[in-house]
mmCIF file of C-alpha atoms and ligand atoms in Angstrom:
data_model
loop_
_atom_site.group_PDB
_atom_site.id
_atom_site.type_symbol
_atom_site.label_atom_id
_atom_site.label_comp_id
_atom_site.label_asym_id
_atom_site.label_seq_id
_atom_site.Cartn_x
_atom_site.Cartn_y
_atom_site.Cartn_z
ATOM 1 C CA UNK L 1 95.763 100.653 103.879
ATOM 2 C CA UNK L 2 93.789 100.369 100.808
ATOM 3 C CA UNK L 3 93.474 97.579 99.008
ATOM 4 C CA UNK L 4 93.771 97.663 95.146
ATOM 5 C CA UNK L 5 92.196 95.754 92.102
ATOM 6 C CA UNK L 6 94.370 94.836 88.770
ATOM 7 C CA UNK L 7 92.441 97.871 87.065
ATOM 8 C CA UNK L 8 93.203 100.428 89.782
ATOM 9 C CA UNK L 9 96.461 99.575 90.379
ATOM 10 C CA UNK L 10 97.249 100.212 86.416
ATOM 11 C CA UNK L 11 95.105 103.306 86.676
ATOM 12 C CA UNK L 12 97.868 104.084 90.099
ATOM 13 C CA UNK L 13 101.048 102.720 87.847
ATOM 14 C CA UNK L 14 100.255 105.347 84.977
ATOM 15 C CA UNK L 15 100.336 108.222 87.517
ATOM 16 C CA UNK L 16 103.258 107.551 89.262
ATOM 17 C CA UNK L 17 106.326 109.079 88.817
ATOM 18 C CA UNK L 18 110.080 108.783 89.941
ATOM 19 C CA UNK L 19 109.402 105.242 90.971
ATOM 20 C CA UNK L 20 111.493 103.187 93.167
ATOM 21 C CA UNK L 21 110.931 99.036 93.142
ATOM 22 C CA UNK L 22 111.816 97.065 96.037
ATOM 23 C CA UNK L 23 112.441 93.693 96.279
ATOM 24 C CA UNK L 24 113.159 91.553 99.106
ATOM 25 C CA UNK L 25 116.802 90.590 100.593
ATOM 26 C CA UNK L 26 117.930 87.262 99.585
ATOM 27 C CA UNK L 27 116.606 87.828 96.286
ATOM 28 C CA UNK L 28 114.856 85.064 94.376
ATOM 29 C CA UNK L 29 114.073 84.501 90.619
ATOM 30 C CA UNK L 30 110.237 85.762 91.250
ATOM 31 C CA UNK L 31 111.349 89.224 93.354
ATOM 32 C CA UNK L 32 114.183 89.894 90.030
ATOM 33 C CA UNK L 33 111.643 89.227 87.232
ATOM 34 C CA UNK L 34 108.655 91.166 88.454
ATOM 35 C CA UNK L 35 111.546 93.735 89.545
ATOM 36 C CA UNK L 36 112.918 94.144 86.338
ATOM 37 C CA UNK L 37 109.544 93.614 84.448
ATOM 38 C CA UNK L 38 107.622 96.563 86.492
ATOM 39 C CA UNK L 39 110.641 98.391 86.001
ATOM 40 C CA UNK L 40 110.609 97.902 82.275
ATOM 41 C CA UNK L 41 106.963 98.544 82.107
ATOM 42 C CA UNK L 42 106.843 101.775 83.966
ATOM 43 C CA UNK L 43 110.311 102.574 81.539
ATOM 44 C CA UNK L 44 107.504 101.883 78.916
ATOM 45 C CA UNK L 45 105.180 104.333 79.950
ATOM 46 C CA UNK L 46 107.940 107.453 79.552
ATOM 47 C CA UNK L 47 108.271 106.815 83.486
ATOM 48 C CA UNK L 48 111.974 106.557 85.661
ATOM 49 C CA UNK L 49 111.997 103.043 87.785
ATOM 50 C CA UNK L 50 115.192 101.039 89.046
ATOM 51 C CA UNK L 51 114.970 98.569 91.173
ATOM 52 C CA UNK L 52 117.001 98.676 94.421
ATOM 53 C CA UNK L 53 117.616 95.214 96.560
ATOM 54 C CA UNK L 54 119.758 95.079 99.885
ATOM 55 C CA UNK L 55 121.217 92.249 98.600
ATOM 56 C CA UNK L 56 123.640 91.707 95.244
ATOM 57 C CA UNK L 57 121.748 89.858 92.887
ATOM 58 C CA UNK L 58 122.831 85.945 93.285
ATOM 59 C CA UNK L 59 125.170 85.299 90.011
ATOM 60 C CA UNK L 60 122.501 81.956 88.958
ATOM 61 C CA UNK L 61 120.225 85.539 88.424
ATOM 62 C CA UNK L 62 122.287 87.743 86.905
ATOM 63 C CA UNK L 63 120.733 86.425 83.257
ATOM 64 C CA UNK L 64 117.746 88.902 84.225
ATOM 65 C CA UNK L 65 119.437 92.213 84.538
ATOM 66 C CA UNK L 66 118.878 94.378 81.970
ATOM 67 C CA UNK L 67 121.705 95.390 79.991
ATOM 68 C CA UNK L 68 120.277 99.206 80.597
ATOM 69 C CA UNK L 69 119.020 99.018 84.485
ATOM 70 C CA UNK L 70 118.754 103.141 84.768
ATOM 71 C CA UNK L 71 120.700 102.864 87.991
ATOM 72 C CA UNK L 72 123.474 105.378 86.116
ATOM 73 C CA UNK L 73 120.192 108.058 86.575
ATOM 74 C CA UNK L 74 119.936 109.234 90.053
ATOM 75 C CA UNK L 75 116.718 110.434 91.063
ATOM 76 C CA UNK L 76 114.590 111.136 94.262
ATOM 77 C CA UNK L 77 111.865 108.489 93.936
ATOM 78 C CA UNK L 78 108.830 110.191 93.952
ATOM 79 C CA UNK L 79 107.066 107.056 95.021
ATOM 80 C CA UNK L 80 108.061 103.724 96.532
ATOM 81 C CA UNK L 81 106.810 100.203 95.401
ATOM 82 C CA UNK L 82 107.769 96.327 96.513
ATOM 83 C CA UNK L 83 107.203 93.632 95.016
ATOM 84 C CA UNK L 84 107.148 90.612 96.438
ATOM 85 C CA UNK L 85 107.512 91.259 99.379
ATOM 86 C CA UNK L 86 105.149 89.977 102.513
ATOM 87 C CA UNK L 87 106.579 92.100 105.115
ATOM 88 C CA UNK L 88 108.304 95.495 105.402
ATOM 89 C CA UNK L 89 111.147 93.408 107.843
ATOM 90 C CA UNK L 90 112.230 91.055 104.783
ATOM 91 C CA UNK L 91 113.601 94.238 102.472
ATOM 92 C CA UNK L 92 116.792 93.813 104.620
ATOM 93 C CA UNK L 93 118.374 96.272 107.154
ATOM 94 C CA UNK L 94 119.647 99.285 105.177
ATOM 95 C CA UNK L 95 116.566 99.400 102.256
ATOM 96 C CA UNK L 96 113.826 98.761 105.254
ATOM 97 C CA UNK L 97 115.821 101.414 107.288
ATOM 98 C CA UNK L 98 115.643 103.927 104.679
ATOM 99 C CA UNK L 99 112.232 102.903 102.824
ATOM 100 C CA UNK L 100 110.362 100.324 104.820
ATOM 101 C CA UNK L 101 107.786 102.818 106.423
ATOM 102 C CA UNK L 102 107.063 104.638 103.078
ATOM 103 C CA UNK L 103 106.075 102.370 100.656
ATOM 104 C CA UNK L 104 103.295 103.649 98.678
ATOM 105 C CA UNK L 105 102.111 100.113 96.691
ATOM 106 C CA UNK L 106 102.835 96.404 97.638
ATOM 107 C CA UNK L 107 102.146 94.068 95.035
ATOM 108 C CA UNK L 108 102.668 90.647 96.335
ATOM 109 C CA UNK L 109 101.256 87.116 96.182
ATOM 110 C CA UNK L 110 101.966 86.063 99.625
ATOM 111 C CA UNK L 111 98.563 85.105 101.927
ATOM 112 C CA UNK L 112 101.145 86.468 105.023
ATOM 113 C CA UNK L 113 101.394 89.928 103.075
ATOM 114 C CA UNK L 114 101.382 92.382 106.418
ATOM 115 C CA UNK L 115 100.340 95.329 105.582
ATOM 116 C CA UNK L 116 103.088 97.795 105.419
ATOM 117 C CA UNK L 117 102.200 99.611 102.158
ATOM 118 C CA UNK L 118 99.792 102.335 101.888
ATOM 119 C CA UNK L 119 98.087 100.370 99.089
ATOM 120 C CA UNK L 120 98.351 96.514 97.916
ATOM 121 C CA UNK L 121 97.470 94.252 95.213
ATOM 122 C CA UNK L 122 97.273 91.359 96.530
ATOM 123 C CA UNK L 123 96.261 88.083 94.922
ATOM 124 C CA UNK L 124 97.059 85.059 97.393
ATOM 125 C CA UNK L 125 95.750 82.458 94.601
ATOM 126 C CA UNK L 126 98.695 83.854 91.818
ATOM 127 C CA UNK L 127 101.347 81.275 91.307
ATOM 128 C CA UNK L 128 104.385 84.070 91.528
ATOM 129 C CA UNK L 129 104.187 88.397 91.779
ATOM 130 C CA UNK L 130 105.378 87.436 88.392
ATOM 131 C CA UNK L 131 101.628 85.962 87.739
ATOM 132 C CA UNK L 132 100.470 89.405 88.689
ATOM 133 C CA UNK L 133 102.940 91.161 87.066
ATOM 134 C CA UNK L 134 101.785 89.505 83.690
ATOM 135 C CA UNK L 135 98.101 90.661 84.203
ATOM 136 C CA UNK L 136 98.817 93.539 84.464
ATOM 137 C CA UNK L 137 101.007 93.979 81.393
ATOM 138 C CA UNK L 138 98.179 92.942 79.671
ATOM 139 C CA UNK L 139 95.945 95.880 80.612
ATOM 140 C CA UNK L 140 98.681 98.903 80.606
ATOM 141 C CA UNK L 141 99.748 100.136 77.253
ATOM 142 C CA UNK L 142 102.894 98.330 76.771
ATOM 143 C CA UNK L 143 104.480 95.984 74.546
ATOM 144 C CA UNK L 144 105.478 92.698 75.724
ATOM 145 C CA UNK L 145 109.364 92.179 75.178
ATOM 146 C CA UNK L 146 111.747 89.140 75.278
ATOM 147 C CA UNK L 147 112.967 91.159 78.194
ATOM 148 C CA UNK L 148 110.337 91.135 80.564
ATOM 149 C CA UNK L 149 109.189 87.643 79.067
ATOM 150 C CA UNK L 150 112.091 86.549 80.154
ATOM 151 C CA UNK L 151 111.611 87.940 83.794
ATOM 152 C CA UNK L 152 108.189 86.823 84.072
ATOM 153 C CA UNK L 153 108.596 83.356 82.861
ATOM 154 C CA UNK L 154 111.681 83.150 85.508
ATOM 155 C CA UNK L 155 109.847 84.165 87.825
ATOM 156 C CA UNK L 156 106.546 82.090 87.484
ATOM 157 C CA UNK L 157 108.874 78.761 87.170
ATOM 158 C CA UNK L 158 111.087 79.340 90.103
ATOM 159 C CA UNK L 159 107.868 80.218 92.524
ATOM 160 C CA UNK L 160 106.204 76.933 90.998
ATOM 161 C CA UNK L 161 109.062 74.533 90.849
ATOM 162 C CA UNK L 162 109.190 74.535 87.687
ATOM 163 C CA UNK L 163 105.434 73.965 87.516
ATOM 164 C CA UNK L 164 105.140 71.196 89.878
ATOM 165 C CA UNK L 165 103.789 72.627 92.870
ATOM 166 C CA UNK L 166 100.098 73.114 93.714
ATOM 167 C CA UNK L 167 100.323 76.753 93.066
ATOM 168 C CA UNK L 168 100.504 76.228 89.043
ATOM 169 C CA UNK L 169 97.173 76.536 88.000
ATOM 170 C CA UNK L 170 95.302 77.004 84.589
ATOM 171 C CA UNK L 171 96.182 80.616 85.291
ATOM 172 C CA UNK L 172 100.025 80.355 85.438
ATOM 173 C CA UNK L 173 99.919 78.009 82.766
ATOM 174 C CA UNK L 174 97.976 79.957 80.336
ATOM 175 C CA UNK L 175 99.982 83.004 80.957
ATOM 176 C CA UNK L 176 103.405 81.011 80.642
ATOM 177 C CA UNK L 177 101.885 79.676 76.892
ATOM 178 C CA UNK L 178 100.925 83.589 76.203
ATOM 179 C CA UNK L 179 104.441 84.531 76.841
ATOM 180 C CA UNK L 180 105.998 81.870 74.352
ATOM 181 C CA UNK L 181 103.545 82.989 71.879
ATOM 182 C CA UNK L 182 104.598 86.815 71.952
ATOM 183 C CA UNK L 183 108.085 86.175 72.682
ATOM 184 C CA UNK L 184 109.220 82.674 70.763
ATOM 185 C CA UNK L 185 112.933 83.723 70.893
ATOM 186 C CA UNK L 186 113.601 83.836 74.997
ATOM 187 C CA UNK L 187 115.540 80.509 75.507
ATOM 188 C CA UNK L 188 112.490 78.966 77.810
ATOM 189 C CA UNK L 189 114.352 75.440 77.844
ATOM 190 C CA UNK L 190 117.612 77.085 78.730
ATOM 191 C CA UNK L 191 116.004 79.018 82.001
ATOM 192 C CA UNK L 192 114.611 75.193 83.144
ATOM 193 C CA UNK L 193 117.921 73.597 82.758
ATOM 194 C CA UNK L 194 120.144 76.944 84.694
ATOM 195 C CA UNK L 195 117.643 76.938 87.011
ATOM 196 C CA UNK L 196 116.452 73.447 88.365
ATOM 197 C CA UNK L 197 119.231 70.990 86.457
ATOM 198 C CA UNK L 198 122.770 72.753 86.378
ATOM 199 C CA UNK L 199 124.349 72.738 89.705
ATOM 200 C CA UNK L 200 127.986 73.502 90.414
ATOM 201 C CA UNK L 201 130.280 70.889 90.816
ATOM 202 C CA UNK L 202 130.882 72.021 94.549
ATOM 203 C CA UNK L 203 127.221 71.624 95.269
ATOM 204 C CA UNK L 204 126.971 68.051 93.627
ATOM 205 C CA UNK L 205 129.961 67.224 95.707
ATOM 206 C CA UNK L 206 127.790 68.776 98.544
ATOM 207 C CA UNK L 207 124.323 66.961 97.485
ATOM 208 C CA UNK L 208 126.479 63.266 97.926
ATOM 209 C CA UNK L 209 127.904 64.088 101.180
ATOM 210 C CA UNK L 210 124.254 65.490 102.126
ATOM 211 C CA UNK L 211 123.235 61.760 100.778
ATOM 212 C CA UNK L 212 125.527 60.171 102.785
ATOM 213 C CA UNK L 213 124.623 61.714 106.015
ATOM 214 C CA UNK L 214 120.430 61.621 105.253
ATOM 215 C CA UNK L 215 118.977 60.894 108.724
ATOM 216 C CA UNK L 216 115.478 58.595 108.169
ATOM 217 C CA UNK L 217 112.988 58.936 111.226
ATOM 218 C CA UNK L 218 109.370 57.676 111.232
ATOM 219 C CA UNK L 219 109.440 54.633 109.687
ATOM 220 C CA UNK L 220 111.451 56.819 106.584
ATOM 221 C CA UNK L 221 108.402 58.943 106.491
ATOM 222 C CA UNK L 222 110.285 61.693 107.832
ATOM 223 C CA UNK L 223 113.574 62.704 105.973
ATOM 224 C CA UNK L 224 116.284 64.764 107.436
ATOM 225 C CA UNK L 225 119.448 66.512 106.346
ATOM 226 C CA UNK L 226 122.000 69.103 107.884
ATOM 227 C CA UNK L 227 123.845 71.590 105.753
ATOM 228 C CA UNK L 228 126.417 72.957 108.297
ATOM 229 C CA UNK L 229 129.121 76.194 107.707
ATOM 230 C CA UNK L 230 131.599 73.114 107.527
ATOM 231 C CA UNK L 231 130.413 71.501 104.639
ATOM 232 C CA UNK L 232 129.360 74.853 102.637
ATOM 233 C CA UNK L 233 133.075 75.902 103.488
ATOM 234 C CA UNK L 234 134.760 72.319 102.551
ATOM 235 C CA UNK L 235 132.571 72.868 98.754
ATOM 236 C CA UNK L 236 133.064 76.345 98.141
ATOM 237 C CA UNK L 237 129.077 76.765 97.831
ATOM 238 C CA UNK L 238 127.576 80.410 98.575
ATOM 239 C CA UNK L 239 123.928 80.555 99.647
ATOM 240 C CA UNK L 240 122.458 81.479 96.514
ATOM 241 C CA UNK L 241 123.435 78.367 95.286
ATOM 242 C CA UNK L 242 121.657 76.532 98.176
ATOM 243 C CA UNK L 243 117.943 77.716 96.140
ATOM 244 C CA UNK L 244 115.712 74.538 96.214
ATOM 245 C CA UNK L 245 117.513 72.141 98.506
ATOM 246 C CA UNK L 246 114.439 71.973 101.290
ATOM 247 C CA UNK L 247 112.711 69.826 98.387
ATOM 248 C CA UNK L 248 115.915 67.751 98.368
ATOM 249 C CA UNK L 249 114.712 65.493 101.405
ATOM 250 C CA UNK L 250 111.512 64.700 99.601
ATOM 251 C CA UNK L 251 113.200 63.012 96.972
ATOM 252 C CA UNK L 252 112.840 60.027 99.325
ATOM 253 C CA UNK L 253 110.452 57.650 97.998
ATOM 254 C CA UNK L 254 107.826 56.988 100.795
ATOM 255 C CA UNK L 255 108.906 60.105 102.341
ATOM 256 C CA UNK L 256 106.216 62.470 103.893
ATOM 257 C CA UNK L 257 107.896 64.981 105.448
ATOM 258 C CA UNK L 258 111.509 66.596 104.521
ATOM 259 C CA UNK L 259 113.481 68.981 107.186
ATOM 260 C CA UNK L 260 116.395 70.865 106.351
ATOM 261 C CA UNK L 261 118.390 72.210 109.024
ATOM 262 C CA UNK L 262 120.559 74.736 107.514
ATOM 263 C CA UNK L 263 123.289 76.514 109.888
ATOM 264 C CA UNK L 264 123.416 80.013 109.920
ATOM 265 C CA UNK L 265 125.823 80.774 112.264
ATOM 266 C CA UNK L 266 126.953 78.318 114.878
ATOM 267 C CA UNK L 267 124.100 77.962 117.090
ATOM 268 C CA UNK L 268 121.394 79.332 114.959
ATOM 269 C CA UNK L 269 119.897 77.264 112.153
ATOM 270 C CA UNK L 270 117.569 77.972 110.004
ATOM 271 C CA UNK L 271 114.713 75.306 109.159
ATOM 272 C CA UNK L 272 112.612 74.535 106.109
ATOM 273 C CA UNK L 273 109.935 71.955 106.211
ATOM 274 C CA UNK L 274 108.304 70.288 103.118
ATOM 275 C CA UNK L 275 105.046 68.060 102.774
ATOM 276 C CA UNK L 276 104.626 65.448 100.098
ATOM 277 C CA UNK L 277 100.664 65.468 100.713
ATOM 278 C CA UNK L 278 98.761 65.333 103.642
ATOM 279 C CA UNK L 279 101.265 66.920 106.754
ATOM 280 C CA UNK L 280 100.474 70.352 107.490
ATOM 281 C CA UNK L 281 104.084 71.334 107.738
ATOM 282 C CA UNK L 282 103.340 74.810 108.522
ATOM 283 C CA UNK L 283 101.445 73.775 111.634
ATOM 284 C CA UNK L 284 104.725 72.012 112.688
ATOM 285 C CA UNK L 285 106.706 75.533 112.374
ATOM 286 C CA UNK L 286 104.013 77.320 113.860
ATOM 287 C CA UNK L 287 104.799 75.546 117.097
ATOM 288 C CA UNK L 288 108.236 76.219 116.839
ATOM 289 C CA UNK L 289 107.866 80.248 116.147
ATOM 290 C CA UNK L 290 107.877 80.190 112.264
ATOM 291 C CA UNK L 291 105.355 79.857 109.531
ATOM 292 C CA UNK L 292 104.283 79.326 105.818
ATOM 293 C CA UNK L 293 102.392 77.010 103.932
ATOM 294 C CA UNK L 294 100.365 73.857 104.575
ATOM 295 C CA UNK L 295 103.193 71.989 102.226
ATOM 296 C CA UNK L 296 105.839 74.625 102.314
ATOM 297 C CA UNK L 297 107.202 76.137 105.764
ATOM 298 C CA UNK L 298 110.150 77.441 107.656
ATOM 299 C CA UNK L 299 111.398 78.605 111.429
ATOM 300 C CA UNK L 300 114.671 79.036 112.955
ATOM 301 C CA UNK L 301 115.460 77.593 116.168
ATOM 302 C CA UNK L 302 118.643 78.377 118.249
ATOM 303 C CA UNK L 303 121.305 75.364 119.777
ATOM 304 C CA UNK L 304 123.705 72.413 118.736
ATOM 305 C CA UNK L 305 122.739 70.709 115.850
ATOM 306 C CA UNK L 306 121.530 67.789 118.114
ATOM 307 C CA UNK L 307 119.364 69.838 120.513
ATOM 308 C CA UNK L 308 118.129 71.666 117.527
ATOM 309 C CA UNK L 309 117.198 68.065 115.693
ATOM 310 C CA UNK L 310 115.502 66.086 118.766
ATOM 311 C CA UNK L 311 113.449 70.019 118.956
ATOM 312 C CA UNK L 312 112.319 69.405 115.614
ATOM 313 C CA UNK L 313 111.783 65.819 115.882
ATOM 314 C CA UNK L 314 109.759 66.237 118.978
ATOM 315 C CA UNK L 315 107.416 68.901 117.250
ATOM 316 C CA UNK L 316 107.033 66.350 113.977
ATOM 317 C CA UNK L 317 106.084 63.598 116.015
ATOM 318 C CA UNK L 318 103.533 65.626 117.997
ATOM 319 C CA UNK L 319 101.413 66.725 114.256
ATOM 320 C CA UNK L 320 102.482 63.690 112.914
ATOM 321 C CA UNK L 321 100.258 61.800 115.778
ATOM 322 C CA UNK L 322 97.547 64.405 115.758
ATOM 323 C CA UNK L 323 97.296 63.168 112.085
HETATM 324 MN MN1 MN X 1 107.160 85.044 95.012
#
């Protein structure tokens, strides 16, 4: 595998042809906007691109499709790029089936990226791919448009938090303030509020029941909730909806460490861990099979809900003494 600059992977983007953008299942706001934007880009540059996910794009997304996606052309791609995407496995059965093993350029923030691709950019210290995206928009021949602002700003906020995470640096910020400079119409307010305020009324109705069954451990340092099939069913919310809840817990004043056990099918349940500061959360998932970031981490771990919480419990207790 080789590994790429920003300049060499523009000087790779202008030669490709017939391109084919990945992005991962599950899509997210980052994986659609530097989707769409690399697709629009490479569109730019007299090339064909169309982005192809597993996965429907989530509804809350849909804002970031382009009203002309090229998917009406069919083509043989000619060459195969993902974005966003840290591991060949998390493109989703049929597109890793069909593509995984010929990807041709990864361009990814992740500091997990395994590498799949016969070339990467890869830039752990970016905020979003988005980040990267916008770098290198500024260094290929193309024009900026309320399009792929639009993308890239969705992306950058939705990977940050809406700029609240550690990962927001000067960079992101500077390169969120370029973006409202070139493109002063995209609704930038309106993207915050859809994405991080406006919830449906199902999942508010979820969020109080979530409330009133909040499990407090550690001296309320360590917050706990349970979204089960039941209470997604009773609400009528789909998954896509569920986007930010693992930072739910930490609402918590005083509250250190926030679980989320989220059930995927009955006896499976998939686990996201979040650190207000000092916890290394991703320590805490390591033990338990999974993995991430020191603030920011996940696993899955198989049972009842109750053997799955006094697991988890057991494993927070053990960092949270090593501490
Ligand atoms: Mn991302």
């Amino acid at each position: 595998m080789q590994e790429l600059t920003l300049a060499k992977t523009a000087a790779w983007l202008k030669e490709c042809e017939d391109a084919y953008i990945l992005i991962h299942r599950s899509p997210d706001g980052d994986c659609i906007g530097a989707g769409y934007a690399l697709a629009e880009m490479l569109h730019q540059l007299g090339k064909r691109a169309v982005v192809l996910c597993n996965d429907e794009i989530p509804k809350r997304y849909q804002f970031m499709l382009p009203e002309e996606d090229g998917t009406a052309a069919h083509f043989e791609p000619q060459c195969i790029i993902a974005v966003d995407v840290a591991d060949a496995k998390l493109l989703g059965s049929s597109v890793q089936e069909h593509y995984g093993s010929r990807v041709d350029l990864c361009i990814d923030h992740h500091v997990s990226n395994v590498p799949y691709a016969k070339a990467r950019l890869l830039d752990g210290s970016a905020s979003a791919t988005c980040e990267i995206l916008y770098r290198l928009s500024r260094i290929l021949p193309v024009k900026m448009t309320d399009h792929m602002a639009l993308c890239l700003y969705t992306g950058m906020a939705t990977d940050t938090g809406c700029f609240q995470y550690d990962n927001a640096g000067p960079e992101t910020h500077r390169a969120v303030a370029a973006l409202m400079e070139m493109c002063p119409d995209v609704r930038y307010a309106w993207i915050n509020r859809e994405m991080f305020a406006v919830k449906s009324f199902g999942r508010l109705q979820l969020d109080k029941l979530l409330i009133d069954h909040m499990e407090r451990y550690l001296n309320d340092k360590c917050i706990l909730i349970c979204v089960s099939q039941e209470f997604l069913r009773k609400f009528q919310v789909d998954e896509a909806e569920l986007e930010g809840i693992a930072g739910f817990p930490l609402q918590v004043e005083g509250a250190e460490i926030g679980i989320t056990m989220k059930e995927k099918e009955p006896g499976k349940f998939r686990i996201s861990m979040r650190s207000a500061d000092k916890v290394n959360v991703s320590a805490i998932c390591q033990r338990l099979g999974g993995g991430g970031h020191v603030k920011a981490a996940g696993c899955q771990v198989c049972g009842t809900a109750d053997e799955v919480r006094n697991i988890l419990l057991d494993a927070v207790q053990k960092e949270w003494s090593n501490a």
